[in-house]
PDB file of C-alpha atoms in Angstrom:
ATOM      1  CA  ALA P 338       7.332  15.672   1.146  1.00  0.00           C
ATOM      2  CA  GLN P 339       3.399  14.314   0.410  1.00  0.00           C
ATOM      3  CA  LYS P 340       0.977  13.558   2.882  1.00  0.00           C
ATOM      4  CA  ILE P 341      -2.312  11.957   2.728  1.00  0.00           C
ATOM      5  CA  THR P 342      -5.028  12.209   5.612  1.00  0.00           C
ATOM      6  CA  GLN P 343      -7.979  10.178   5.716  1.00  0.00           C
ATOM      7  CA  THR P 344     -10.485  11.528   8.549  1.00  0.00           C
ATOM      8  CA  GLN P 345     -12.456   8.983   9.192  1.00  0.00           C
ATOM      9  CA  PRO P 346     -11.356   5.533  10.929  1.00  0.00           C
ATOM     10  CA  GLY P 347     -14.187   4.302  10.775  1.00  0.00           C
ATOM     11  CA  MET P 348     -17.746   3.789   8.820  1.00  0.00           C
ATOM     12  CA  PHE P 349     -20.992   1.808   9.332  1.00  0.00           C
ATOM     13  CA  VAL P 350     -22.879   1.773   6.313  1.00  0.00           C
ATOM     14  CA  GLN P 351     -26.360  -0.165   5.136  1.00  0.00           C
ATOM     15  CA  GLU P 352     -26.204  -2.509   2.489  1.00  0.00           C
ATOM     16  CA  LYS P 353     -27.183  -1.299  -0.848  1.00  0.00           C
ATOM     17  CA  GLU P 354     -26.117   2.063   0.120  1.00  0.00           C
ATOM     18  CA  ALA P 355     -24.151   4.218  -1.248  1.00  0.00           C
ATOM     19  CA  VAL P 356     -20.916   5.381   0.499  1.00  0.00           C
ATOM     20  CA  THR P 357     -18.536   8.438   0.462  1.00  0.00           C
ATOM     21  CA  LEU P 358     -14.629   7.690   2.295  1.00  0.00           C
ATOM     22  CA  ASP P 359     -13.030  11.078   2.325  1.00  0.00           C
ATOM     23  CA  CYS P 360      -9.416  11.464   1.621  1.00  0.00           C
ATOM     24  CA  THR P 361      -7.019  14.992   1.529  1.00  0.00           C
ATOM     25  CA  TYR P 362      -3.760  15.100   0.095  1.00  0.00           C
ATOM     26  CA  ASP P 363      -1.120  17.532   0.043  1.00  0.00           C
ATOM     27  CA  THR P 364       2.561  17.767  -2.836  1.00  0.00           C
ATOM     28  CA  SER P 365       4.292  20.404  -4.486  1.00  0.00           C
ATOM     29  CA  ASP P 366       4.886  17.756  -6.967  1.00  0.00           C
ATOM     30  CA  PRO P 367       3.216  19.297  -9.667  1.00  0.00           C
ATOM     31  CA  SER P 368       2.036  15.972 -11.597  1.00  0.00           C
ATOM     32  CA  TYR P 369       0.955  13.214  -9.145  1.00  0.00           C
ATOM     33  CA  GLY P 370      -1.530   9.538  -9.498  1.00  0.00           C
ATOM     34  CA  LEU P 371      -4.000   9.129  -6.542  1.00  0.00           C
ATOM     35  CA  PHE P 372      -4.803   5.491  -5.668  1.00  0.00           C
ATOM     36  CA  TRP P 373      -7.559   3.244  -3.870  1.00  0.00           C
ATOM     37  CA  TYR P 374      -6.727   0.065  -2.475  1.00  0.00           C
ATOM     38  CA  LYS P 375      -8.626  -2.508  -0.215  1.00  0.00           C
ATOM     39  CA  GLN P 376      -7.420  -5.041   2.372  1.00  0.00           C
ATOM     40  CA  PRO P 377     -10.391  -7.868   3.931  1.00  0.00           C
ATOM     41  CA  SER P 378      -9.069  -9.046   6.315  1.00  0.00           C
ATOM     42  CA  SER P 379      -6.364 -11.592   4.143  1.00  0.00           C
ATOM     43  CA  GLY P 380      -4.007  -9.280   4.226  1.00  0.00           C
ATOM     44  CA  GLU P 381      -3.751  -8.627   0.652  1.00  0.00           C
ATOM     45  CA  MET P 382      -4.232  -4.700  -0.705  1.00  0.00           C
ATOM     46  CA  ILE P 383      -5.608  -4.729  -3.637  1.00  0.00           C
ATOM     47  CA  PHE P 384      -5.942  -2.050  -6.409  1.00  0.00           C
ATOM     48  CA  LEU P 385      -9.522  -0.352  -6.838  1.00  0.00           C
ATOM     49  CA  ILE P 386      -9.298   2.796  -8.665  1.00  0.00           C
ATOM     50  CA  TYR P 387      -6.452   5.847  -9.817  1.00  0.00           C
ATOM     51  CA  GLN P 388      -6.942   9.070 -11.138  1.00  0.00           C
ATOM     52  CA  GLY P 389      -4.289  11.396 -12.827  1.00  0.00           C
ATOM     53  CA  SER P 390      -3.914  15.155 -11.598  1.00  0.00           C
ATOM     54  CA  TYR P 391      -4.484  16.257 -15.117  1.00  0.00           C
ATOM     55  CA  ASP P 392      -7.224  13.309 -16.045  1.00  0.00           C
ATOM     56  CA  GLN P 393     -10.036  15.676 -17.262  1.00  0.00           C
ATOM     57  CA  GLN P 394     -13.151  13.228 -16.077  1.00  0.00           C
ATOM     58  CA  ASN P 395     -13.112  11.715 -12.710  1.00  0.00           C
ATOM     59  CA  ALA P 396     -12.570   7.599 -12.472  1.00  0.00           C
ATOM     60  CA  THR P 397     -14.620   5.166 -12.313  1.00  0.00           C
ATOM     61  CA  GLU P 398     -14.233   1.533 -12.658  1.00  0.00           C
ATOM     62  CA  GLY P 399     -17.963  -0.748 -12.115  1.00  0.00           C
ATOM     63  CA  ARG P 400     -19.583   0.833  -8.934  1.00  0.00           C
ATOM     64  CA  TYR P 401     -16.540   2.886  -7.653  1.00  0.00           C
ATOM     65  CA  SER P 402     -16.278   5.992  -8.382  1.00  0.00           C
ATOM     66  CA  LEU P 403     -13.361   9.062  -6.950  1.00  0.00           C
ATOM     67  CA  ASN P 404     -14.524  12.512  -6.993  1.00  0.00           C
ATOM     68  CA  PHE P 405     -11.453  14.777  -7.625  1.00  0.00           C
ATOM     69  CA  GLN P 406     -11.319  17.706  -6.647  1.00  0.00           C
ATOM     70  CA  LYS P 407      -8.542  19.890  -7.411  1.00  0.00           C
ATOM     71  CA  ALA P 408      -8.251  22.954  -5.794  1.00  0.00           C
ATOM     72  CA  ARG P 409      -9.153  21.302  -2.450  1.00  0.00           C
ATOM     73  CA  LYS P 410      -6.745  18.802  -2.756  1.00  0.00           C
ATOM     74  CA  SER P 411      -9.408  15.910  -2.521  1.00  0.00           C
ATOM     75  CA  ALA P 412     -10.153  12.998  -3.332  1.00  0.00           C
ATOM     76  CA  ASN P 413     -12.838  10.866  -2.137  1.00  0.00           C
ATOM     77  CA  LEU P 414     -13.626   7.105  -2.890  1.00  0.00           C
ATOM     78  CA  VAL P 415     -17.690   6.641  -3.539  1.00  0.00           C
ATOM     79  CA  ILE P 416     -18.958   3.656  -3.316  1.00  0.00           C
ATOM     80  CA  SER P 417     -22.203   2.487  -4.957  1.00  0.00           C
ATOM     81  CA  ALA P 418     -24.836  -0.172  -3.769  1.00  0.00           C
ATOM     82  CA  SER P 419     -22.815  -1.197  -1.429  1.00  0.00           C
ATOM     83  CA  GLN P 420     -22.089  -5.334  -0.675  1.00  0.00           C
ATOM     84  CA  LEU P 421     -21.697  -6.539   2.531  1.00  0.00           C
ATOM     85  CA  GLY P 422     -18.456  -8.584   0.575  1.00  0.00           C
ATOM     86  CA  ASP P 423     -17.217  -4.770   0.272  1.00  0.00           C
ATOM     87  CA  SER P 424     -16.489  -4.365   4.336  1.00  0.00           C
ATOM     88  CA  ALA P 425     -12.415  -3.774   4.991  1.00  0.00           C
ATOM     89  CA  MET P 426      -9.945  -1.439   5.505  1.00  0.00           C
ATOM     90  CA  TYR P 427      -9.268   1.800   2.121  1.00  0.00           C
ATOM     91  CA  PHE P 428      -6.068   3.455   2.008  1.00  0.00           C
ATOM     92  CA  CYS P 429      -5.994   6.308  -0.367  1.00  0.00           C
ATOM     93  CA  ALA P 430      -2.671   6.885  -1.325  1.00  0.00           C
ATOM     94  CA  MET P 431      -0.608   8.961  -4.362  1.00  0.00           C
ATOM     95  CA  ARG P 432       2.549   8.393  -5.540  1.00  0.00           C
ATOM     96  CA  ALA P 433       4.756  11.093  -8.071  1.00  0.00           C
ATOM     97  CA  ILE P 434       4.405  11.005 -11.861  1.00  0.00           C
ATOM     98  CA  GLN P 435       8.181  11.621 -11.727  1.00  0.00           C
ATOM     99  CA  GLY P 436      11.296  10.086  -9.944  1.00  0.00           C
ATOM    100  CA  ALA P 437      10.461   7.648  -7.607  1.00  0.00           C
ATOM    101  CA  GLN P 438       7.260   5.876  -7.866  1.00  0.00           C
ATOM    102  CA  LYS P 439       6.861   4.937  -4.063  1.00  0.00           C
ATOM    103  CA  LEU P 440       3.148   5.351  -2.891  1.00  0.00           C
ATOM    104  CA  VAL P 441       2.593   6.734   0.340  1.00  0.00           C
ATOM    105  CA  PHE P 442      -0.609   5.888   2.080  1.00  0.00           C
ATOM    106  CA  GLY P 443      -2.815   7.263   4.540  1.00  0.00           C
ATOM    107  CA  GLN P 444      -4.464   5.329   7.768  1.00  0.00           C
ATOM    108  CA  GLY P 445      -7.286   4.170   6.656  1.00  0.00           C
ATOM    109  CA  THR P 446     -11.131   3.687   7.481  1.00  0.00           C
ATOM    110  CA  ARG P 447     -12.642   0.546   8.410  1.00  0.00           C
ATOM    111  CA  LEU P 448     -15.535  -0.190   6.176  1.00  0.00           C
ATOM    112  CA  THR P 449     -18.352  -2.108   7.968  1.00  0.00           C
ATOM    113  CA  ILE P 450     -21.172  -3.258   5.666  1.00  0.00           C
ATOM    114  CA  ASN P 451     -24.761  -4.154   7.614  1.00  0.00           C
ATOM    115  CA  PRO P 452     -26.742  -6.561   6.084  1.00  0.00           C
TER     116      PRO P 452
ATOM    117  CA  GLU A1088      -1.083 -15.034 -14.357  1.00  0.00           C
ATOM    118  CA  ALA A1089       0.258 -15.200 -11.166  1.00  0.00           C
ATOM    119  CA  GLY A1090       0.590 -12.917  -8.101  1.00  0.00           C
ATOM    120  CA  VAL A1091       3.272 -12.163  -5.626  1.00  0.00           C
ATOM    121  CA  ALA A1092       4.648 -14.394  -3.326  1.00  0.00           C
ATOM    122  CA  GLN A1093       6.085 -14.178   0.127  1.00  0.00           C
ATOM    123  CA  SER A1094       6.736 -16.469   2.917  1.00  0.00           C
ATOM    124  CA  PRO A1095       6.294 -17.293   5.020  1.00  0.00           C
ATOM    125  CA  ARG A1096       2.915 -16.027   6.553  1.00  0.00           C
ATOM    126  CA  TYR A1097       3.614 -15.121   9.654  1.00  0.00           C
ATOM    127  CA  LYS A1098       6.536 -15.291  12.142  1.00  0.00           C
ATOM    128  CA  ILE A1099       7.012 -15.306  15.734  1.00  0.00           C
ATOM    129  CA  ILE A1100      10.478 -14.708  17.350  1.00  0.00           C
ATOM    130  CA  GLU A1101      11.948 -12.626  20.708  1.00  0.00           C
ATOM    131  CA  LYS A1102      13.701  -9.385  20.407  1.00  0.00           C
ATOM    132  CA  ARG A1103      17.228  -9.636  19.387  1.00  0.00           C
ATOM    133  CA  GLN A1104      16.618 -12.786  17.623  1.00  0.00           C
ATOM    134  CA  SER A1105      17.453 -12.331  13.527  1.00  0.00           C
ATOM    135  CA  VAL A1106      14.012 -13.383  10.114  1.00  0.00           C
ATOM    136  CA  ALA A1107      14.184 -13.062   6.529  1.00  0.00           C
ATOM    137  CA  PHE A1108      12.037 -12.802   4.630  1.00  0.00           C
ATOM    138  CA  TRP A1109      11.347 -13.567   0.777  1.00  0.00           C
ATOM    139  CA  CYS A1110       9.559 -12.060  -1.844  1.00  0.00           C
ATOM    140  CA  ASN A1111       8.515 -13.115  -5.264  1.00  0.00           C
ATOM    141  CA  PRO A1112       6.975 -10.793  -7.888  1.00  0.00           C
ATOM    142  CA  ILE A1113       5.056 -11.386 -10.396  1.00  0.00           C
ATOM    143  CA  SER A1114       6.837 -12.205 -13.894  1.00  0.00           C
ATOM    144  CA  GLY A1115       8.526  -9.061 -15.445  1.00  0.00           C
ATOM    145  CA  HIS A1116       8.258  -6.512 -13.160  1.00  0.00           C
ATOM    146  CA  ALA A1117      10.971  -4.848 -12.442  1.00  0.00           C
ATOM    147  CA  THR A1118      10.058  -2.783 -10.003  1.00  0.00           C
ATOM    148  CA  LEU A1119      10.309  -4.211  -6.369  1.00  0.00           C
ATOM    149  CA  TYR A1120       8.625  -2.752  -3.152  1.00  0.00           C
ATOM    150  CA  TRP A1121       9.009  -3.936   0.544  1.00  0.00           C
ATOM    151  CA  TYR A1122       6.421  -2.137   2.775  1.00  0.00           C
ATOM    152  CA  GLN A1123       5.933  -2.221   6.232  1.00  0.00           C
ATOM    153  CA  GLN A1124       2.741  -1.235   7.674  1.00  0.00           C
ATOM    154  CA  ILE A1125       1.958  -1.563  12.030  1.00  0.00           C
ATOM    155  CA  LEU A1126      -0.956  -2.671  13.099  1.00  0.00           C
ATOM    156  CA  GLY A1127      -3.666  -0.005  12.854  1.00  0.00           C
ATOM    157  CA  GLN A1128      -1.606   2.018  10.005  1.00  0.00           C
ATOM    158  CA  GLY A1129      -1.449   2.302   6.229  1.00  0.00           C
ATOM    159  CA  PRO A1130       1.948   1.027   4.386  1.00  0.00           C
ATOM    160  CA  LYS A1131       4.897   3.056   4.438  1.00  0.00           C
ATOM    161  CA  LEU A1132       7.987   2.420   2.173  1.00  0.00           C
ATOM    162  CA  LEU A1133      11.317   0.400   3.238  1.00  0.00           C
ATOM    163  CA  ILE A1134      12.859   0.482   0.446  1.00  0.00           C
ATOM    164  CA  GLN A1135      12.564   0.270  -3.649  1.00  0.00           C
ATOM    165  CA  PHE A1136      14.158  -1.576  -6.461  1.00  0.00           C
ATOM    166  CA  GLN A1137      14.230  -1.419  -9.803  1.00  0.00           C
ATOM    167  CA  ASN A1138      15.521  -4.386 -11.395  1.00  0.00           C
ATOM    168  CA  ASN A1139      18.693  -5.554  -9.290  1.00  0.00           C
ATOM    169  CA  GLY A1140      19.359  -1.199  -8.418  1.00  0.00           C
ATOM    170  CA  VAL A1141      18.156   0.612  -4.906  1.00  0.00           C
ATOM    171  CA  VAL A1142      16.015   3.509  -5.835  1.00  0.00           C
ATOM    172  CA  ASP A1143      15.142   4.708  -2.159  1.00  0.00           C
ATOM    173  CA  ASP A1144      15.698   3.433   1.066  1.00  0.00           C
ATOM    174  CA  SER A1145      15.927   6.793   2.597  1.00  0.00           C
ATOM    175  CA  GLN A1146      13.288   5.245   5.523  1.00  0.00           C
ATOM    176  CA  LEU A1147      15.028   1.781   5.865  1.00  0.00           C
ATOM    177  CA  PRO A1148      16.498   1.673   9.251  1.00  0.00           C
ATOM    178  CA  LYS A1149      20.100   0.533   7.761  1.00  0.00           C
ATOM    179  CA  ASP A1150      21.488  -0.499  11.097  1.00  0.00           C
ATOM    180  CA  ARG A1151      19.234  -3.445  11.533  1.00  0.00           C
ATOM    181  CA  PHE A1152      17.375  -3.985   7.885  1.00  0.00           C
ATOM    182  CA  SER A1153      19.049  -5.560   5.065  1.00  0.00           C
ATOM    183  CA  ALA A1154      17.450  -6.393   1.237  1.00  0.00           C
ATOM    184  CA  GLU A1155      18.756  -7.446  -1.606  1.00  0.00           C
ATOM    185  CA  ARG A1156      17.488  -8.080  -5.127  1.00  0.00           C
ATOM    186  CA  LEU A1157      19.953 -10.211  -6.901  1.00  0.00           C
ATOM    187  CA  LYS A1158      20.038 -10.864 -10.286  1.00  0.00           C
ATOM    188  CA  GLY A1159      16.734  -8.735 -10.317  1.00  0.00           C
ATOM    189  CA  VAL A1160      13.393 -10.985  -9.139  1.00  0.00           C
ATOM    190  CA  ASP A1161      13.414 -12.686  -6.463  1.00  0.00           C
ATOM    191  CA  SER A1162      13.705 -10.454  -2.832  1.00  0.00           C
ATOM    192  CA  THR A1163      15.265 -11.059   0.589  1.00  0.00           C
ATOM    193  CA  LEU A1164      14.101  -8.906   4.006  1.00  0.00           C
ATOM    194  CA  LYS A1165      16.132  -9.289   6.820  1.00  0.00           C
ATOM    195  CA  ILE A1166      15.773  -7.542  10.180  1.00  0.00           C
ATOM    196  CA  GLN A1167      19.002  -8.417  12.993  1.00  0.00           C
ATOM    197  CA  PRO A1168      18.343  -7.651  15.818  1.00  0.00           C
ATOM    198  CA  ALA A1169      14.588  -7.693  15.432  1.00  0.00           C
ATOM    199  CA  LYS A1170      13.280  -5.255  17.656  1.00  0.00           C
ATOM    200  CA  LEU A1171       9.661  -5.295  19.869  1.00  0.00           C
ATOM    201  CA  GLU A1172       8.817  -2.183  17.875  1.00  0.00           C
ATOM    202  CA  ASP A1173       9.755  -4.562  14.515  1.00  0.00           C
ATOM    203  CA  SER A1174       6.276  -6.049  14.069  1.00  0.00           C
ATOM    204  CA  ALA A1175       4.239  -5.903  11.888  1.00  0.00           C
ATOM    205  CA  VAL A1176       3.015  -6.601   8.506  1.00  0.00           C
ATOM    206  CA  TYR A1177       5.710  -6.844   5.781  1.00  0.00           C
ATOM    207  CA  LEU A1178       4.202  -6.380   2.506  1.00  0.00           C
ATOM    208  CA  CYS A1179       6.007  -6.843  -1.122  1.00  0.00           C
ATOM    209  CA  ALA A1180       4.966  -5.452  -3.579  1.00  0.00           C
ATOM    210  CA  SER A1181       5.940  -5.604  -7.839  1.00  0.00           C
ATOM    211  CA  SER A1182       4.730  -3.354 -10.642  1.00  0.00           C
ATOM    212  CA  LEU A1183       5.811  -2.620 -14.175  1.00  0.00           C
ATOM    213  CA  VAL A1184       8.315   0.675 -15.074  1.00  0.00           C
ATOM    214  CA  GLY A1185       6.461   2.709 -17.058  1.00  0.00           C
ATOM    215  CA  GLY A1186       2.547   3.582 -18.365  1.00  0.00           C
ATOM    216  CA  ARG A1187      -0.375   5.730 -16.584  1.00  0.00           C
ATOM    217  CA  VAL A1188      -1.455   4.174 -13.975  1.00  0.00           C
ATOM    218  CA  ASN A1189       1.306   1.913 -13.333  1.00  0.00           C
ATOM    219  CA  GLU A1190      -0.216   0.480 -10.108  1.00  0.00           C
ATOM    220  CA  GLN A1191       1.153  -1.290  -7.604  1.00  0.00           C
ATOM    221  CA  PHE A1192       0.583  -5.009  -7.250  1.00  0.00           C
ATOM    222  CA  PHE A1193       1.024  -5.823  -3.700  1.00  0.00           C
ATOM    223  CA  GLY A1194       2.071 -10.492  -2.355  1.00  0.00           C
ATOM    224  CA  PRO A1195      -0.788 -11.569   1.183  1.00  0.00           C
ATOM    225  CA  GLY A1196       2.071 -10.023   3.304  1.00  0.00           C
ATOM    226  CA  THR A1197       4.575 -10.987   6.270  1.00  0.00           C
ATOM    227  CA  ARG A1198       3.177 -11.269  10.028  1.00  0.00           C
ATOM    228  CA  LEU A1199       5.859 -10.758  12.349  1.00  0.00           C
ATOM    229  CA  THR A1200       5.467 -10.840  16.461  1.00  0.00           C
ATOM    230  CA  VAL A1201       8.381 -10.239  18.200  1.00  0.00           C
ATOM    231  CA  LEU A1202       8.228 -11.203  21.757  1.00  0.00           C
TER     232      LEU A1202
END
């Protein structure tokens, strides 16, 4: 079974600062993918970034980067130069590479950017 | 490219009534997912279709929930009869088959309130 743990229910950050959202995972699958999604108050889940378990480098997408530490089973999201529009719920999720493609989500972290 | 469409956006019913939600995935996406997101939690997969076949419905409460995907395109999720604990946002997502990332694209969701 797969499990995602996000231990930060809420985070408050000043605009333009960097922020790290924590995510640890547990799985018995040899190959897996890790995802981060953003959910604004409108409710839609927006894909941010992906990391494959066998990728050699940490993933980056614009201001988002994923700090992947396989031995520690962690996949933290780093947002650089935070903006007011970054205020939202953030979910870490994973899926196995083989078999069913369902995503298993964590509980989420509510990020608030203060001006 | 049009996104995943869902309707209705909001629905309020009384317990023991029935309700149906509709989802139209992104054109060409063979895989369709229904998730249930209870307030304060991450989404949980209810059912996954590939074309019009069910891939995973292990977490679908089959005594009251049903879903179909006729012709491998649109899908309908039904609850009959509804219980108070069914109050949640129901998210539909779709994805391509194959590919390295194969991210899921989510619709805006249907917020169900059961009184």
